[in-house]
Amino acid sequence: MVHALREAHRVLKPTGLLIDLRPRSAHRHVGIPCDGCFQPLGMVHRNIDDVRAANRAVAHVVRAGLFKIEGRVRFDCKRIMDTPGEFQIWWDEFAHIQLDDDMLRKIENVFKAKCEKRKIVVEIPLAMRKLRKVDNAVLSKMM
């Protein structure tokens, strides 16, 4: 990832902006809104080795003087799915670990109940950083 950040630095205009948006932790809250109520089902956890590697890469290019962090914001994103099958497909694509059978069972049980317009909602904590390219002219003066 350091290589990708160096390439981004290379192609950005002087003082260009890079937005770093990605998950901030391993947990995801899962629940189902049904008939005007929200039924929390629990949390699912994913492997966050990729998040840790990305954090190290950003810290490396900031320490190297390629970018400076101008701002950070944390927020939650809600992913909404229509069926347990769609939830399973989403999980398989992003989590890199086996889904807890208990969670899938909980989702399927709620879907068996009579409920209008039910959906599966996953709350995903995200972090966004605003990275400003340090101008090459400034870099050459630093060296």
CSV table of N, CA and C in Angstrom, one decimal, residues 45-118:
chain,number,residue,atom,x,y,z
A,45,HIS,N,-17.8,-9.8,13.6
A,45,HIS,CA,-16.4,-9.3,13.6
A,45,HIS,C,-15.7,-9.8,12.3
A,46,ARG,N,-14.8,-9.0,11.8
A,46,ARG,CA,-14.1,-9.4,10.6
A,46,ARG,C,-12.6,-9.3,10.9
A,47,ASN,N,-11.8,-9.8,10.0
A,47,ASN,CA,-10.3,-9.7,10.1
A,47,ASN,C,-9.9,-8.3,9.7
A,48,ILE,N,-9.1,-7.7,10.5
A,48,ILE,CA,-8.8,-6.3,10.2
A,48,ILE,C,-7.3,-6.1,9.9
A,49,ASP,N,-6.6,-7.2,9.5
A,49,ASP,CA,-5.2,-7.1,9.2
A,49,ASP,C,-5.0,-6.0,8.1
A,50,ASP,N,-5.9,-6.0,7.1
A,50,ASP,CA,-5.8,-5.0,6.0
A,50,ASP,C,-6.0,-3.6,6.5
A,51,VAL,N,-6.8,-3.4,7.5
A,51,VAL,CA,-7.0,-2.0,8.1
A,51,VAL,C,-5.7,-1.6,8.8
A,52,ARG,N,-5.1,-2.5,9.6
A,52,ARG,CA,-3.9,-2.2,10.3
A,52,ARG,C,-2.7,-1.9,9.3
A,53,ALA,N,-2.7,-2.7,8.2
A,53,ALA,CA,-1.6,-2.5,7.2
A,53,ALA,C,-1.8,-1.1,6.5
A,54,ALA,N,-3.0,-0.7,6.3
A,54,ALA,CA,-3.3,0.6,5.6
A,54,ALA,C,-3.0,1.7,6.6
A,55,ASN,N,-3.3,1.5,7.9
A,55,ASN,CA,-2.9,2.6,8.9
A,55,ASN,C,-1.4,2.7,8.9
A,56,ARG,N,-0.6,1.6,8.9
A,56,ARG,CA,0.8,1.7,8.9
A,56,ARG,C,1.4,2.4,7.6
A,57,ALA,N,0.7,2.1,6.5
A,57,ALA,CA,1.2,2.7,5.2
A,57,ALA,C,0.9,4.2,5.2
A,58,VAL,N,-0.2,4.7,5.7
A,58,VAL,CA,-0.5,6.1,5.8
A,58,VAL,C,0.5,6.8,6.7
A,59,ALA,N,0.7,6.2,7.9
A,59,ALA,CA,1.7,6.7,8.9
A,59,ALA,C,3.0,6.9,8.2
A,60,HIS,N,3.4,5.9,7.4
A,60,HIS,CA,4.7,5.9,6.8
A,60,HIS,C,4.9,7.1,5.8
A,61,VAL,N,3.9,7.3,5.0
A,61,VAL,CA,4.0,8.4,4.0
A,61,VAL,C,3.9,9.7,4.6
A,62,VAL,N,3.2,9.8,5.7
A,62,VAL,CA,3.1,11.1,6.5
A,62,VAL,C,4.5,11.4,7.1
A,63,ARG,N,5.1,10.3,7.8
A,63,ARG,CA,6.4,10.5,8.4
A,63,ARG,C,7.4,10.9,7.3
A,64,ALA,N,7.3,10.3,6.1
A,64,ALA,CA,8.2,10.6,5.0
A,64,ALA,C,8.1,12.0,4.5
A,65,GLY,N,7.0,12.7,4.8
A,65,GLY,CA,6.8,14.0,4.4
A,65,GLY,C,6.1,14.1,3.0
A,66,LEU,N,5.5,13.0,2.6
A,66,LEU,CA,4.8,13.1,1.3
A,66,LEU,C,3.4,13.7,1.4
A,67,PHE,N,2.8,13.5,2.5
A,67,PHE,CA,1.4,14.0,2.8
A,67,PHE,C,1.4,14.5,4.2
A,68,LYS,N,0.4,15.4,4.4
A,68,LYS,CA,0.1,15.9,5.8
A,68,LYS,C,-1.4,15.6,6.0
A,69,ILE,N,-1.7,15.2,7.2
A,69,ILE,CA,-3.1,15.0,7.5
A,69,ILE,C,-3.8,16.3,7.9
A,70,GLU,N,-4.8,16.7,7.1
A,70,GLU,CA,-5.5,17.9,7.4
A,70,GLU,C,-6.8,17.8,8.2
A,71,GLY,N,-7.3,16.6,8.2
A,71,GLY,CA,-8.6,16.4,8.9
A,71,GLY,C,-9.0,15.0,9.0
A,72,ARG,N,-9.8,14.7,10.0
A,72,ARG,CA,-10.3,13.3,10.2
A,72,ARG,C,-11.7,13.4,10.6
A,73,VAL,N,-12.5,12.4,10.2
A,73,VAL,CA,-13.8,12.3,10.7
A,73,VAL,C,-14.2,10.9,10.8
A,74,ARG,N,-15.0,10.5,11.8
A,74,ARG,CA,-15.5,9.2,12.0
A,74,ARG,C,-17.0,9.2,11.9
A,75,PHE,N,-17.5,8.2,11.2
A,75,PHE,CA,-19.0,8.1,11.1
A,75,PHE,C,-19.4,6.7,10.8
A,76,ASP,N,-20.7,6.4,10.9
A,76,ASP,CA,-21.2,5.1,10.7
A,76,ASP,C,-21.9,5.1,9.4
A,77,CYS,N,-21.8,4.0,8.6
A,77,CYS,CA,-22.4,3.8,7.3
A,77,CYS,C,-23.4,2.6,7.5
A,78,LYS,N,-24.6,2.7,7.0
A,78,LYS,CA,-25.5,1.6,7.1
A,78,LYS,C,-25.6,0.9,5.8
A,79,ARG,N,-25.4,-0.3,5.8
A,79,ARG,CA,-25.5,-1.2,4.7
A,79,ARG,C,-26.8,-1.9,4.8
A,80,ILE,N,-27.7,-1.8,3.9
A,80,ILE,CA,-29.0,-2.4,4.0
A,80,ILE,C,-29.2,-3.5,2.9
A,81,MET,N,-29.6,-4.7,3.4
A,81,MET,CA,-29.8,-5.9,2.5
A,81,MET,C,-31.2,-6.4,2.6
A,82,ASP,N,-31.6,-7.1,1.6
A,82,ASP,CA,-33.0,-7.6,1.5
A,82,ASP,C,-33.2,-9.0,2.0
A,83,THR,N,-32.2,-9.8,1.9
A,83,THR,CA,-32.4,-11.2,2.2
A,83,THR,C,-31.2,-11.8,3.0
A,84,PRO,N,-31.4,-12.9,3.7
A,84,PRO,CA,-30.2,-13.5,4.4
A,84,PRO,C,-29.1,-14.0,3.4
A,85,GLY,N,-29.5,-14.4,2.2
A,85,GLY,CA,-28.6,-14.8,1.2
A,85,GLY,C,-27.7,-13.6,0.7
A,86,GLU,N,-28.3,-12.4,0.6
A,86,GLU,CA,-27.6,-11.2,0.2
A,86,GLU,C,-26.6,-10.8,1.3
A,87,PHE,N,-27.0,-11.0,2.5
A,87,PHE,CA,-26.1,-10.7,3.7
A,87,PHE,C,-24.9,-11.7,3.6
A,88,GLN,N,-25.2,-13.0,3.4
A,88,GLN,CA,-24.1,-14.0,3.3
A,88,GLN,C,-23.1,-13.6,2.2
A,89,ILE,N,-23.6,-13.2,1.0
A,89,ILE,CA,-22.7,-12.9,-0.1
A,89,ILE,C,-21.9,-11.7,0.3
A,90,TRP,N,-22.5,-10.6,0.8
A,90,TRP,CA,-21.8,-9.5,1.3
A,90,TRP,C,-20.7,-9.8,2.3
A,91,TRP,N,-21.0,-10.6,3.3
A,91,TRP,CA,-20.1,-11.0,4.3
A,91,TRP,C,-18.9,-11.8,3.7
A,92,ASP,N,-19.2,-12.7,2.8
A,92,ASP,CA,-18.1,-13.5,2.2
A,92,ASP,C,-17.1,-12.6,1.4
A,93,GLU,N,-17.7,-11.6,0.8
A,93,GLU,CA,-16.8,-10.7,-0.1
A,93,GLU,C,-15.9,-9.8,0.8
A,94,PHE,N,-16.4,-9.4,2.0
A,94,PHE,CA,-15.6,-8.4,2.7
A,94,PHE,C,-14.9,-8.8,4.0
A,95,ALA,N,-15.4,-9.9,4.6
A,95,ALA,CA,-14.9,-10.2,5.9
A,95,ALA,C,-13.7,-11.0,6.0
A,96,HIS,N,-13.4,-11.9,5.1
A,96,HIS,CA,-12.2,-12.8,5.1
A,96,HIS,C,-12.2,-13.8,6.2
A,97,ILE,N,-13.3,-14.0,6.9
A,97,ILE,CA,-13.4,-15.0,7.9
A,97,ILE,C,-14.8,-15.6,7.8
A,98,GLN,N,-15.0,-16.8,8.4
A,98,GLN,CA,-16.3,-17.5,8.4
A,98,GLN,C,-17.3,-16.7,9.2
A,99,LEU,N,-18.5,-16.6,8.7
A,99,LEU,CA,-19.6,-15.9,9.5
A,99,LEU,C,-20.1,-16.9,10.6
A,100,ASP,N,-20.3,-16.3,11.7
A,100,ASP,CA,-20.8,-17.1,12.9
A,100,ASP,C,-22.2,-17.6,12.5
A,101,ASP,N,-22.3,-18.9,12.6
A,101,ASP,CA,-23.6,-19.6,12.2
A,101,ASP,C,-24.8,-19.1,13.1
A,102,ASP,N,-24.5,-18.7,14.3
A,102,ASP,CA,-25.5,-18.2,15.2
A,102,ASP,C,-26.1,-16.9,14.6
A,103,MET,N,-25.3,-16.0,14.1
A,103,MET,CA,-25.8,-14.8,13.5
A,103,MET,C,-26.7,-15.0,12.3
A,104,LEU,N,-26.3,-15.9,11.4
A,104,LEU,CA,-27.1,-16.2,10.3
A,104,LEU,C,-28.4,-16.9,10.7
A,105,ARG,N,-28.4,-17.7,11.7
A,105,ARG,CA,-29.6,-18.3,12.2
A,105,ARG,C,-30.6,-17.3,12.8
A,106,LYS,N,-30.0,-16.3,13.5
A,106,LYS,CA,-30.9,-15.2,14.0
A,106,LYS,C,-31.6,-14.5,12.9
A,107,ILE,N,-30.8,-14.1,11.9
A,107,ILE,CA,-31.4,-13.4,10.7
A,107,ILE,C,-32.4,-14.2,10.0
A,108,GLU,N,-32.2,-15.5,9.8
A,108,GLU,CA,-33.2,-16.3,9.1
A,108,GLU,C,-34.4,-16.5,10.0
A,109,ASN,N,-34.3,-16.6,11.3
A,109,ASN,CA,-35.4,-16.7,12.2
A,109,ASN,C,-36.3,-15.5,12.1
A,110,VAL,N,-35.7,-14.3,12.1
A,110,VAL,CA,-36.5,-13.1,12.0
A,110,VAL,C,-37.2,-13.0,10.6
A,111,PHE,N,-36.6,-13.5,9.6
A,111,PHE,CA,-37.2,-13.5,8.3
A,111,PHE,C,-38.4,-14.5,8.2
A,112,LYS,N,-38.4,-15.5,9.0
A,112,LYS,CA,-39.5,-16.4,9.0
A,112,LYS,C,-40.8,-15.8,9.7
A,113,ALA,N,-40.6,-14.8,10.5
A,113,ALA,CA,-41.7,-14.2,11.2
A,113,ALA,C,-42.5,-13.3,10.2
A,114,LYS,N,-43.8,-13.1,10.5
A,114,LYS,CA,-44.6,-12.2,9.7
A,114,LYS,C,-44.2,-10.8,10.0
A,115,CYS,N,-43.7,-10.2,9.0
A,115,CYS,CA,-43.3,-8.8,9.1
A,115,CYS,C,-43.2,-8.1,7.8
A,116,GLU,N,-43.8,-6.9,7.7
A,116,GLU,CA,-43.8,-6.2,6.4
A,116,GLU,C,-42.4,-5.4,6.2
A,117,LYS,N,-42.0,-5.4,5.0
A,117,LYS,CA,-40.8,-4.6,4.6
A,117,LYS,C,-39.6,-4.8,5.5
A,118,ARG,N,-39.3,-6.0,5.9
A,118,ARG,CA,-38.1,-6.2,6.7
A,118,ARG,C,-36.8,-6.1,5.9
